[in-house]
Coordinates of C-alpha atoms in Angstrom, one line a residue:
Chain A
X1 CA -34.4 8.9 -221.8
X2 CA -37.3 6.5 -221.6
X3 CA -38.3 4.5 -224.7
X4 CA -41.5 6.5 -225.2
X5 CA -39.7 9.7 -224.9
X6 CA -37.0 8.5 -227.3
X7 CA -39.7 7.5 -229.8
X8 CA -41.3 10.9 -229.5
X9 CA -38.0 12.6 -229.9
X10 CA -37.3 10.5 -233.0
X11 CA -40.7 11.4 -234.4
X12 CA -40.0 15.1 -234.0
X13 CA -36.7 14.6 -235.6
X14 CA -38.4 13.2 -238.7
X15 CA -41.0 16.0 -238.7
X16 CA -38.3 18.5 -238.2
X17 CA -36.5 17.3 -241.4
X18 CA -39.3 18.6 -243.6
X19 CA -39.3 21.9 -242.0
X20 CA -35.4 21.9 -242.0
X21 CA -34.7 25.2 -240.2
X22 CA -31.3 25.6 -241.7
X23 CA -32.0 24.8 -245.3
X24 CA -35.2 26.7 -246.0
X25 CA -34.5 29.6 -248.3
X26 CA -37.7 31.5 -247.5
X27 CA -37.1 31.2 -243.8
X28 CA -33.5 32.3 -244.1
X29 CA -34.7 35.2 -246.2
X30 CA -36.8 36.5 -243.3
X31 CA -33.8 36.3 -241.0
X32 CA -31.7 38.1 -243.5
X33 CA -34.4 40.8 -244.0
X34 CA -34.7 41.3 -240.2
X35 CA -30.9 41.7 -239.7
X36 CA -30.6 43.9 -242.9
X37 CA -33.4 46.2 -242.0
X38 CA -31.9 46.5 -238.5
X39 CA -28.6 47.7 -239.9
X40 CA -30.3 50.4 -242.0
X41 CA -32.6 51.5 -239.2
X42 CA -29.8 51.8 -236.8
X43 CA -27.6 53.7 -239.3
X44 CA -30.0 56.2 -240.5
X45 CA -31.6 57.0 -237.1
X46 CA -28.3 58.5 -236.2
X47 CA -28.5 62.1 -237.3
X48 CA -24.7 62.4 -237.6
X49 CA -24.5 59.6 -240.1
X50 CA -26.8 61.6 -242.3
X51 CA -24.8 64.8 -241.8
X52 CA -21.6 63.1 -242.6
X53 CA -23.0 61.3 -245.6
X54 CA -24.1 64.6 -247.0
X55 CA -21.1 66.6 -246.2
X56 CA -18.3 64.3 -246.9
X57 CA -18.7 64.3 -250.8
X58 CA -18.8 68.1 -250.9
X59 CA -15.6 68.2 -248.8
X60 CA -13.8 65.7 -251.2
X61 CA -14.8 67.6 -254.3
X62 CA -14.3 71.0 -252.7
X63 CA -10.8 70.4 -251.2
X64 CA -9.3 67.8 -253.4
X65 CA -11.0 69.0 -256.6
X66 CA -9.7 72.4 -256.0
X67 CA -6.1 71.3 -255.8
X68 CA -5.6 71.8 -259.5
X69 CA -7.6 75.0 -259.6
X70 CA -4.7 77.2 -260.8
X71 CA -3.5 74.9 -263.5
X72 CA -4.5 76.2 -267.0
X73 CA -7.0 73.8 -268.6
X74 CA -4.8 73.0 -271.5
X75 CA -2.0 71.8 -269.1
X76 CA -4.5 69.9 -267.0
X77 CA -5.7 68.1 -270.1
X78 CA -2.2 67.1 -270.9
X79 CA -1.5 65.9 -267.3
X80 CA -4.7 63.8 -267.1
X81 CA -4.8 62.5 -270.7
X82 CA -1.2 62.4 -271.8
X83 CA 0.1 64.2 -274.9
X84 CA -1.2 61.7 -277.5
X85 CA -4.8 61.3 -276.6
X86 CA -7.0 63.9 -278.4
X87 CA -10.2 62.1 -277.6
X88 CA -9.6 62.4 -273.9
X89 CA -8.3 66.0 -274.3
X90 CA -11.6 66.9 -275.9
X91 CA -13.7 65.3 -273.3
X92 CA -12.1 66.4 -270.1
X93 CA -13.5 69.7 -268.9
X94 CA -12.3 69.9 -265.2
X95 CA -10.4 68.0 -262.6
X96 CA -13.6 67.7 -260.6
X97 CA -15.2 65.8 -263.7
X98 CA -12.1 63.6 -263.9
X99 CA -12.2 63.0 -260.2
X100 CA -15.9 62.3 -259.5
X101 CA -15.8 58.6 -260.5
X102 CA -12.6 58.0 -258.6
X103 CA -13.9 59.6 -255.4
X104 CA -17.1 57.5 -255.6
X105 CA -15.0 54.4 -256.1
X106 CA -12.6 55.1 -253.2
X107 CA -15.6 56.0 -250.9
X108 CA -16.8 52.4 -251.4
X109 CA -13.5 51.2 -250.0
X110 CA -14.1 52.6 -246.5
X111 CA -17.8 51.5 -246.0
X112 CA -16.7 48.0 -245.1
X113 CA -15.2 49.4 -242.0
X114 CA -18.6 50.5 -240.7
X115 CA -19.9 47.0 -241.2
X116 CA -17.0 45.5 -239.3
X117 CA -17.4 48.0 -236.5
X118 CA -21.2 47.4 -236.1
X119 CA -20.4 43.6 -236.0
X120 CA -17.8 44.1 -233.3
X121 CA -20.3 46.3 -231.4
X122 CA -22.8 43.5 -231.5
X123 CA -20.2 41.0 -230.2
X124 CA -19.2 43.4 -227.4
X125 CA -22.8 44.2 -226.3
X126 CA -23.8 40.6 -226.5
X127 CA -26.3 41.2 -229.3
X128 CA -24.5 38.6 -231.4
X129 CA -25.4 36.0 -228.8
X130 CA -29.0 37.0 -229.0
X131 CA -28.9 36.5 -232.8
X132 CA -27.0 33.3 -232.7
X133 CA -29.3 31.8 -230.0
X134 CA -32.1 31.9 -232.6
X135 CA -32.0 29.4 -235.6
X136 CA -30.0 31.9 -237.6
X137 CA -26.9 30.8 -239.3
X138 CA -23.6 32.6 -239.2
X139 CA -23.6 32.9 -243.0
X140 CA -27.0 34.8 -242.9
X141 CA -25.6 37.2 -240.2
X142 CA -22.6 37.8 -242.4
X143 CA -24.5 38.5 -245.5
X144 CA -26.9 40.8 -243.8
X145 CA -24.0 42.8 -242.3
X146 CA -22.0 43.0 -245.6
X147 CA -25.0 44.1 -247.7
X148 CA -26.2 46.4 -245.0
X149 CA -22.9 48.2 -244.9
X150 CA -22.8 48.3 -248.8
X151 CA -26.3 49.8 -248.9
X152 CA -25.2 52.5 -246.5
X153 CA -22.3 53.3 -248.8
X154 CA -24.6 53.6 -251.9
X155 CA -26.5 56.4 -250.3
X156 CA -23.4 58.6 -251.0
X157 CA -23.7 58.1 -254.7
X158 CA -26.6 60.4 -255.4
X159 CA -25.3 63.0 -253.0
X160 CA -21.9 62.9 -254.6
X161 CA -23.4 63.3 -258.2
X162 CA -25.5 66.3 -256.9
X163 CA -22.4 67.8 -255.4
X164 CA -20.6 67.3 -258.7
X165 CA -23.4 69.2 -260.5
X166 CA -23.0 71.9 -257.9
X167 CA -19.3 72.2 -259.0
X168 CA -20.2 72.5 -262.6
X169 CA -19.9 69.0 -263.9
X170 CA -22.6 68.1 -266.5
X171 CA -23.0 64.5 -267.6
X172 CA -25.0 63.6 -270.7
X173 CA -24.7 59.9 -270.9
X174 CA -27.7 57.8 -271.4
X175 CA -29.6 56.5 -268.3
X176 CA -28.6 52.8 -268.8
X177 CA -25.0 53.7 -268.6
X178 CA -25.6 55.5 -265.4
X179 CA -27.4 52.4 -264.1
X180 CA -24.4 50.2 -265.1
X181 CA -22.0 52.5 -263.4
X182 CA -24.0 52.6 -260.1
X183 CA -24.3 48.8 -260.3
X184 CA -20.5 48.6 -260.6
X185 CA -20.1 50.8 -257.6
X186 CA -22.6 48.7 -255.6
X187 CA -20.5 45.6 -256.5
X188 CA -17.3 47.3 -255.4
X189 CA -19.0 48.3 -252.1
X190 CA -20.3 44.8 -251.6
X191 CA -16.9 43.2 -252.3
X192 CA -15.1 45.4 -249.9
X193 CA -17.6 45.3 -247.0
X194 CA -17.6 41.5 -247.4
X195 CA -13.8 41.5 -247.3
X196 CA -13.7 43.6 -244.2
X197 CA -16.2 41.5 -242.4
X198 CA -14.5 38.2 -243.4
X199 CA -11.2 39.6 -242.0
X200 CA -12.7 40.7 -238.7
X201 CA -15.1 37.7 -238.3
X202 CA -13.3 36.4 -235.3
X203 CA -12.2 39.8 -233.8
X204 CA -13.8 41.5 -230.8
X205 CA -11.3 44.4 -230.7
X206 CA -12.7 47.9 -231.5
X207 CA -9.3 48.8 -233.1
X208 CA -9.1 46.0 -235.6
X209 CA -11.4 47.6 -238.3
X210 CA -9.4 50.8 -238.2
X211 CA -6.0 49.1 -238.5
X212 CA -7.2 47.1 -241.4
X213 CA -8.8 50.1 -243.0
X214 CA -5.4 51.8 -243.0
X215 CA -3.8 48.6 -244.3
X216 CA -6.3 48.1 -247.1
X217 CA -7.7 51.6 -248.0
X218 CA -4.6 53.6 -248.4
X219 CA -2.6 51.4 -250.8
X220 CA -5.7 50.5 -252.8
X221 CA -6.8 54.1 -253.1
X222 CA -3.5 55.4 -254.3
X223 CA -2.5 52.3 -256.5
X224 CA -5.6 52.8 -258.6
X225 CA -6.7 55.0 -261.3
X226 CA -9.2 56.7 -259.1
X227 CA -7.5 60.0 -258.3
X228 CA -4.8 60.2 -261.1
X229 CA -4.2 58.6 -264.4
X230 CA -2.2 55.4 -264.0
X231 CA -0.1 56.4 -267.0
X232 CA 2.0 58.6 -264.7
X233 CA 2.7 55.7 -262.2
X234 CA 5.8 53.6 -262.1
X235 CA 5.4 50.1 -263.5
X236 CA 5.1 48.3 -260.2
X237 CA 2.3 50.5 -259.1
X238 CA 0.7 50.1 -262.5
X239 CA 0.7 46.4 -262.0
X240 CA -1.2 46.8 -258.7
X241 CA -3.6 49.2 -260.2
X242 CA -4.3 46.8 -263.1
X243 CA -5.6 44.1 -260.6
X244 CA -7.2 46.6 -258.2
X245 CA -11.0 46.6 -258.4
X246 CA -11.1 50.3 -257.5
X247 CA -9.4 51.0 -260.8
X248 CA -12.2 49.2 -262.6
X249 CA -14.9 51.1 -260.9
X250 CA -13.1 54.3 -261.5
X251 CA -12.6 53.7 -265.1
X252 CA -16.1 52.3 -265.5
X253 CA -17.4 55.7 -264.1
X254 CA -14.9 57.8 -266.1
X255 CA -16.1 56.2 -269.3
X256 CA -19.6 57.2 -268.4
X257 CA -18.9 60.7 -267.1
X258 CA -16.2 61.9 -269.4
X259 CA -16.5 59.9 -272.7
X260 CA -20.2 58.8 -272.5
X261 CA -19.1 55.1 -273.3
X262 CA -19.6 51.9 -271.4
X263 CA -17.2 49.1 -270.5
X264 CA -19.0 45.8 -269.8
X265 CA -15.6 44.2 -269.2
X266 CA -15.0 46.5 -266.2
X267 CA -18.5 45.8 -264.8
X268 CA -17.9 42.1 -265.3
X269 CA -14.7 42.2 -263.4
X270 CA -16.4 44.0 -260.5
X271 CA -19.1 41.4 -260.5
X272 CA -16.6 38.7 -260.4
X273 CA -14.7 40.4 -257.5
X274 CA -17.9 40.8 -255.4
X275 CA -19.0 37.2 -256.0
X276 CA -15.7 35.7 -255.2
X277 CA -15.3 37.6 -251.9
X278 CA -18.8 37.0 -250.9
X279 CA -18.4 33.2 -251.4
X280 CA -15.1 33.1 -249.6
X281 CA -16.3 35.4 -246.9
X282 CA -19.5 33.3 -246.3
X283 CA -17.4 30.2 -245.9
X284 CA -15.0 31.9 -243.5
X285 CA -17.8 33.5 -241.5
X286 CA -19.8 30.4 -241.1
X287 CA -16.8 28.9 -239.4
X288 CA -15.1 31.8 -237.6
X289 CA -17.8 34.4 -236.8
X290 CA -17.6 34.6 -233.0
X291 CA -20.6 35.2 -230.8
X292 CA -18.7 37.2 -228.2
Chain B
X1 CA -45.6 11.0 -221.2
X2 CA -43.6 14.2 -221.0
X3 CA -40.2 14.5 -222.4
X4 CA -37.4 15.8 -220.2
X5 CA -37.0 19.4 -221.1
X6 CA -33.2 19.1 -220.7
X7 CA -31.3 15.9 -220.7
X8 CA -27.5 16.0 -220.5
X9 CA -25.1 13.2 -219.8
X10 CA -21.4 13.5 -219.0
X11 CA -21.5 17.2 -220.1
X12 CA -17.9 18.5 -220.2
X13 CA -16.2 21.7 -221.4
X14 CA -12.5 22.3 -221.5
X15 CA -10.9 25.6 -222.2
X16 CA -7.3 25.0 -222.8
X17 CA -6.1 23.6 -219.4
X18 CA -9.2 24.7 -217.5
X19 CA -12.1 22.2 -217.2
X20 CA -15.0 24.6 -216.8
X21 CA -17.6 21.9 -216.7
X22 CA -16.7 18.4 -215.6
X23 CA -18.9 15.6 -216.5
X24 CA -22.2 16.9 -215.4
X25 CA -25.4 14.8 -215.6
X26 CA -28.4 17.2 -215.7
X27 CA -32.0 16.1 -216.1
X28 CA -34.7 18.8 -216.0
X29 CA -38.3 17.6 -216.2
X30 CA -40.7 19.7 -218.2
X31 CA -42.7 22.5 -216.5
X32 CA -40.6 23.4 -213.4
X33 CA -38.1 26.1 -212.4
X34 CA -34.7 24.5 -212.1
X35 CA -31.8 26.4 -210.5
X36 CA -28.1 26.1 -210.9
X37 CA -26.7 27.6 -207.8
X38 CA -23.0 28.2 -207.2
X39 CA -20.3 30.8 -206.8
X40 CA -19.0 32.9 -209.7
X41 CA -16.8 30.9 -211.9
X42 CA -18.4 27.6 -211.0
X43 CA -19.4 26.8 -214.5
X44 CA -23.0 27.9 -214.5
X45 CA -22.9 30.2 -217.5
X46 CA -20.8 27.7 -219.4
X47 CA -23.5 25.1 -218.9
X48 CA -26.0 27.5 -220.4
X49 CA -23.7 28.2 -223.3
X50 CA -23.3 24.5 -223.9
X51 CA -27.0 23.7 -223.7
X52 CA -27.9 26.6 -226.1
X53 CA -25.2 25.7 -228.6
X54 CA -23.4 28.9 -228.2
X55 CA -20.3 27.0 -227.2
X56 CA -19.1 23.6 -228.5
X57 CA -19.4 20.7 -226.1
X58 CA -16.0 19.0 -225.5
X59 CA -17.5 15.7 -224.3
X60 CA -20.8 14.2 -223.4
X61 CA -24.3 14.7 -224.8
X62 CA -27.1 17.2 -224.4
X63 CA -30.7 17.1 -225.5
X64 CA -32.8 20.2 -225.2
X65 CA -36.6 20.0 -226.0
X66 CA -35.9 16.5 -227.4
X67 CA -33.2 17.6 -229.8
X68 CA -29.5 16.9 -229.8
X69 CA -27.7 20.2 -229.3
X70 CA -24.7 18.9 -231.2
X71 CA -26.4 17.4 -234.2
X72 CA -29.6 19.5 -234.6
X73 CA -28.7 22.8 -232.9
X74 CA -31.1 24.8 -235.1
X75 CA -34.0 22.6 -234.1
X76 CA -33.1 23.1 -230.4
X77 CA -32.7 26.8 -230.9
X78 CA -36.3 27.1 -232.3
X79 CA -37.6 25.8 -228.9
X80 CA -35.6 27.8 -226.5
X81 CA -35.7 31.3 -225.1
X82 CA -32.8 33.2 -223.5
X83 CA -32.7 35.9 -220.9
X84 CA -29.1 37.4 -220.5
X85 CA -27.6 38.5 -217.3
X86 CA -26.8 41.9 -218.7
X87 CA -30.0 42.5 -220.5
X88 CA -29.3 42.5 -224.2
X89 CA -31.6 44.5 -226.5
X90 CA -31.1 46.8 -229.3
X91 CA -31.4 50.2 -227.7
X92 CA -31.6 52.1 -231.1
X93 CA -34.9 50.2 -231.8
X94 CA -38.3 50.5 -230.2
X95 CA -39.7 47.7 -228.1
X96 CA -42.0 46.8 -231.1
X97 CA -39.1 46.7 -233.4
X98 CA -37.1 44.5 -231.0
X99 CA -40.0 42.1 -231.1
X100 CA -40.3 42.3 -234.8
X101 CA -36.6 41.4 -235.3
X102 CA -37.0 38.5 -232.8
X103 CA -39.9 37.2 -234.8
X104 CA -37.9 37.4 -238.1
X105 CA -35.0 35.6 -236.5
X106 CA -37.3 32.9 -235.1
X107 CA -39.2 32.9 -238.4
X108 CA -42.6 32.7 -236.8
X109 CA -45.8 33.9 -238.5
X110 CA -48.8 35.4 -236.9
X111 CA -46.6 36.8 -234.1
X112 CA -48.2 40.2 -233.8
X113 CA -51.1 39.0 -231.6
X114 CA -48.8 37.2 -229.3
X115 CA -46.4 40.2 -229.2
X116 CA -49.4 42.5 -228.2
X117 CA -50.6 40.2 -225.5
X118 CA -47.0 39.8 -224.2
X119 CA -46.6 43.6 -224.0
X120 CA -49.9 43.8 -222.1
X121 CA -48.8 41.0 -219.7
X122 CA -45.6 42.8 -219.0
X123 CA -47.3 46.2 -218.7
X124 CA -45.3 47.7 -221.6
X125 CA -48.0 48.2 -224.2
X126 CA -48.0 52.0 -223.8
X127 CA -44.3 52.2 -224.5
X128 CA -44.2 49.9 -227.5
X129 CA -43.1 52.6 -230.0
X130 CA -40.5 54.1 -227.6
X131 CA -36.9 53.4 -228.1
X132 CA -35.6 50.8 -225.7
X133 CA -32.6 52.9 -224.8
X134 CA -34.9 55.1 -222.6
X135 CA -36.4 52.2 -220.6
X136 CA -35.6 51.5 -217.0
X137 CA -33.7 48.4 -215.9
X138 CA -37.0 46.7 -214.8
X139 CA -38.7 47.4 -218.2
X140 CA -35.7 46.2 -220.2
X141 CA -35.7 43.0 -218.2
X142 CA -39.5 42.6 -218.8
X143 CA -39.0 43.2 -222.6
X144 CA -36.2 40.7 -222.7
X145 CA -38.4 38.0 -221.1
X146 CA -41.2 38.9 -223.6
X147 CA -38.7 38.4 -226.5
X148 CA -37.7 35.1 -225.0
X149 CA -41.4 34.0 -224.9
X150 CA -42.4 35.3 -228.4
X151 CA -41.9 32.1 -230.3
X152 CA -43.5 29.9 -227.6
X153 CA -40.4 28.1 -226.5
X154 CA -40.4 25.0 -224.4
X155 CA -37.4 26.0 -222.3
X156 CA -36.2 29.4 -221.2
X157 CA -32.7 29.9 -220.1
X158 CA -32.0 32.7 -217.6
X159 CA -28.5 33.6 -216.7
X160 CA -28.3 35.4 -213.3
X161 CA -31.7 37.0 -213.9
X162 CA -31.6 39.3 -210.9
X163 CA -27.9 40.2 -210.8
X164 CA -27.3 43.9 -210.0
X165 CA -31.0 44.6 -209.2
X166 CA -32.3 46.2 -206.0
X167 CA -34.2 44.1 -203.5
X168 CA -37.6 45.3 -204.7
X169 CA -37.0 44.7 -208.4
X170 CA -35.6 41.3 -207.5
X171 CA -38.7 40.3 -205.7
X172 CA -40.9 41.6 -208.5
X173 CA -38.8 39.5 -211.0
X174 CA -39.2 36.4 -208.8
X175 CA -42.9 36.7 -209.0
X176 CA -42.7 37.4 -212.7
X177 CA -40.6 34.3 -213.4
X178 CA -43.0 32.2 -211.4
X179 CA -45.9 33.6 -213.3
X180 CA -44.3 33.1 -216.6
X181 CA -43.4 29.5 -215.8
X182 CA -47.1 28.8 -214.8
X183 CA -49.0 30.8 -217.4
X184 CA -46.9 30.1 -220.4
X185 CA -46.1 26.6 -219.3
X186 CA -42.4 26.9 -220.0
X187 CA -39.6 25.2 -218.2
X188 CA -37.2 27.7 -216.7
X189 CA -33.5 26.8 -216.1
X190 CA -31.8 29.7 -214.3
X191 CA -28.4 30.3 -212.7
X192 CA -27.9 32.2 -209.5
X193 CA -25.3 32.8 -206.8
X194 CA -28.1 34.1 -204.5
X195 CA -29.1 31.5 -201.9
X196 CA -32.4 33.1 -201.2
X197 CA -33.2 33.3 -204.9
X198 CA -32.8 29.6 -205.4
X199 CA -34.7 28.9 -202.3
X200 CA -37.6 31.2 -203.1
X201 CA -37.9 30.5 -206.8
X202 CA -36.7 27.0 -207.8
X203 CA -38.6 23.7 -207.5
X204 CA -35.2 21.9 -208.0
X205 CA -31.7 23.1 -207.3
X206 CA -28.4 21.7 -208.4
X207 CA -25.5 23.1 -206.4
X208 CA -22.3 23.5 -208.5
X209 CA -18.7 24.1 -207.6
X210 CA -15.6 24.0 -209.8
X211 CA -17.6 22.6 -212.7
X212 CA -19.1 19.7 -210.8
X213 CA -22.5 19.1 -209.2
X214 CA -22.0 18.6 -205.6
X215 CA -25.7 18.1 -204.7
X216 CA -29.1 18.0 -206.3
X217 CA -32.7 18.1 -205.1
X218 CA -35.5 20.3 -204.0
X219 CA -34.4 23.0 -201.6
X220 CA -36.2 21.3 -198.7
X221 CA -34.4 17.9 -199.5
X222 CA -31.1 19.7 -199.7
X223 CA -31.6 21.5 -196.4
X224 CA -32.7 18.3 -194.7
X225 CA -29.5 16.6 -195.7
X226 CA -27.4 18.8 -193.5
X227 CA -28.5 18.0 -189.9
X228 CA -26.0 20.5 -188.7
X229 CA -25.3 24.1 -188.2
X230 CA -22.1 26.0 -188.7
X231 CA -20.2 28.5 -186.6
X232 CA -17.4 30.5 -188.1
X233 CA -15.1 31.6 -185.4
X234 CA -11.9 33.8 -185.6
X235 CA -9.9 34.5 -182.5
X236 CA -6.6 36.3 -181.9
X237 CA -4.6 34.5 -181.0
X238 CA -6.0 31.5 -182.8
X239 CA -7.3 28.5 -180.8
X240 CA -6.0 25.1 -181.2
X241 CA -8.1 22.4 -182.9
X242 CA -8.2 20.3 -179.7
X243 CA -9.6 23.2 -177.7
X244 CA -12.4 23.6 -180.3
X245 CA -13.2 19.9 -180.5
X246 CA -13.5 19.9 -176.6
X247 CA -16.4 22.3 -176.8
X248 CA -19.8 20.7 -176.4
X249 CA -21.7 19.8 -179.6
X250 CA -18.7 20.3 -182.0
X251 CA -18.7 17.5 -184.5
X252 CA -15.7 18.7 -186.7
X253 CA -13.5 21.7 -187.1
X254 CA -12.1 22.9 -190.4
X255 CA -9.6 25.7 -190.7
X256 CA -11.0 28.5 -192.8
X257 CA -8.6 31.3 -193.6
X258 CA -7.3 32.6 -190.3
X259 CA -10.2 31.2 -188.3
X260 CA -12.2 28.0 -188.0
X261 CA -15.4 26.5 -189.3
X262 CA -17.2 24.5 -186.7
X263 CA -19.8 22.0 -187.6
X264 CA -22.1 21.7 -184.6
X265 CA -25.3 19.9 -183.6
X266 CA -26.8 23.1 -182.2
X267 CA -25.3 26.5 -182.8
X268 CA -27.0 28.1 -179.8
X269 CA -25.6 25.6 -177.3
X270 CA -22.1 25.7 -178.6
X271 CA -22.1 29.4 -178.8
X272 CA -23.0 29.7 -175.2
X273 CA -20.1 27.4 -174.4
X274 CA -17.7 29.4 -176.5
X275 CA -18.7 32.6 -174.7
X276 CA -18.0 31.2 -171.3
X277 CA -14.9 29.2 -172.1
X278 CA -13.1 31.5 -174.5
X279 CA -12.0 34.9 -173.4
X280 CA -14.4 37.2 -175.3
X281 CA -11.7 39.8 -175.8
X282 CA -9.9 37.4 -178.1
X283 CA -12.9 36.8 -180.4
X284 CA -12.4 38.6 -183.6
X285 CA -15.4 37.4 -185.6
X286 CA -18.2 35.0 -185.0
X287 CA -20.9 34.0 -187.4
X288 CA -23.7 31.4 -187.2
X289 CA -25.0 29.6 -190.3
X290 CA -28.4 28.0 -189.8
X291 CA -29.7 25.2 -192.2
X292 CA -30.0 26.8 -195.6
X293 CA -28.7 26.2 -199.0
X294 CA -25.7 28.2 -198.0
X295 CA -24.9 25.7 -195.1
X296 CA -25.4 22.9 -197.6
X297 CA -22.7 24.5 -199.8
X298 CA -20.5 25.1 -196.8
X299 CA -20.9 21.5 -195.7
X300 CA -20.0 20.1 -199.1
X301 CA -17.2 22.4 -200.1
X302 CA -16.0 24.2 -197.0
X303 CA -16.4 27.7 -198.7
X304 CA -19.3 30.1 -199.2
X305 CA -21.3 30.6 -202.3
X306 CA -21.8 34.2 -201.8
X307 CA -18.2 35.2 -201.1
X308 CA -18.1 38.8 -202.0
X309 CA -14.3 38.7 -202.8
X310 CA -14.8 37.1 -206.3
X311 CA -17.7 39.4 -207.1
X312 CA -16.2 42.8 -207.3
X313 CA -14.8 42.6 -210.9
X314 CA -18.0 40.9 -212.0
X315 CA -20.1 43.7 -210.7
X316 CA -17.9 46.3 -212.2
X317 CA -18.2 44.6 -215.5
X318 CA -22.0 44.4 -215.1
X319 CA -22.5 48.1 -214.4
X320 CA -20.1 49.0 -217.0
X321 CA -22.1 47.0 -219.5
X322 CA -25.3 48.6 -218.2
X323 CA -24.0 52.1 -218.6
X324 CA -22.8 51.4 -222.0
X325 CA -26.0 49.8 -223.0
X326 CA -28.0 52.7 -221.7
X327 CA -26.0 55.3 -223.6

């Protein structure tokens, strides 16, 4: 490089420092918004996504909720609440009512898979290269994908609640409790989609998300208080359930739906879970997110 | 005083035991069309990946638009555009939405006027709301170039811009690249393994083989360097080297597969001699290579740039990508 050119380059470097492309939050916000909006546009332009989103909650409640249909209500109450819990026995009206918060919590588990799959698709089709050849950081890509997937999962919540109403569940808790519950579900969804994306950051194989989904989803779904009361579990499974964020989202929801009470501790646990995974995931992704 | 658009010294990339790019010095002055010409696997795409920061440099330095790609990759990325060999767009989005996304990622304001004029320039303005998935290959290529130009970059990288295109589209694209280079005053660095493309399109060509530059210059300079023509000759039974060297005008003979590659002063003269002295029934194959970038490459490396053998899997992959992308 000639001296004049070097000087000009040095000058540009100084000017560039003020407009630091990587460090400007507003600028990163635009990149995030662009990628996030893309995720949502792509998802909801697919008519099948909408159909599945609408049908799936009904299927859950119809098939799984009906599995205790022939159990007399008194016995069901004993099964779900235990013998020495008159408060619970008074509040439970059906298995669907008991099940609704749990099903919503477990449905947040699987949404991470879609975010991971769309990321792998972007790597396979080269779109990740298009993104990373602009001044967009890997961390921004990661956050947009994780929150995009979580948002997609949140759409299931109103549908599911409407479905529960259709199955005869009525909920009379105040609105702020509802808000807190939905916030808890959102945090759970963000945490799990962030976890999936972090695990698959360096993968380009279509099969990975499915394998991980089986590995994570099944144990966490059953070793939680989402579908059955944990009191019936052996102690080792109770231990898992006690640390499992799915349990906290399910209990948070059950408090609202069944008892009309609210547990700030459960919500706090979920917030901690989401924040920790997002932080770790961002660090992992900014290092290991592959372009192709 | 103009800054060199690209200035790389000792650029090296090692993948495990393979040295894909081997101490390449590349200086591209602003404003021209620069071609990296070489066979598949020579390291062309790797050079683009290194210069755009997509792949980490093993050794050496690279400045693009005045910024060190290693230390200030984000600054460099603000000033480059990129056109992929396989045409990478989001098919679920419309042309306008693709442009919108690119503007967000490049964080440019006031982009709508420029986007509109680019769509007009590329004759896509009446399709701006249509989903890209339904576009023809030519239209997709045009939109990709429009995306690359949106943020007014100083350098555009084009990786095999005309691979897999038919002759007409290819010629149209050459004119378009020339036009873009002129009207938007943007430096173009392209890779190609098509001789005629480098010859027709580039002001400056670097010929690359096995990760190294074997020659650099304007197409005319390079052709002038080889004051010879080549004859590829295959006979059954094969001729001995001494017989070949005895033919008039033969400067050297190099064995090439089951035949010979003859470097000759004038192909016409030697060919006439071959046909009289060698039994024509034994000639299995004969081919004359006039002065061209191909003959430069043959002279320097003893093999052809456009050997179709290495290309088959590449094409398959390309068309598979295209089909997937169009679905």
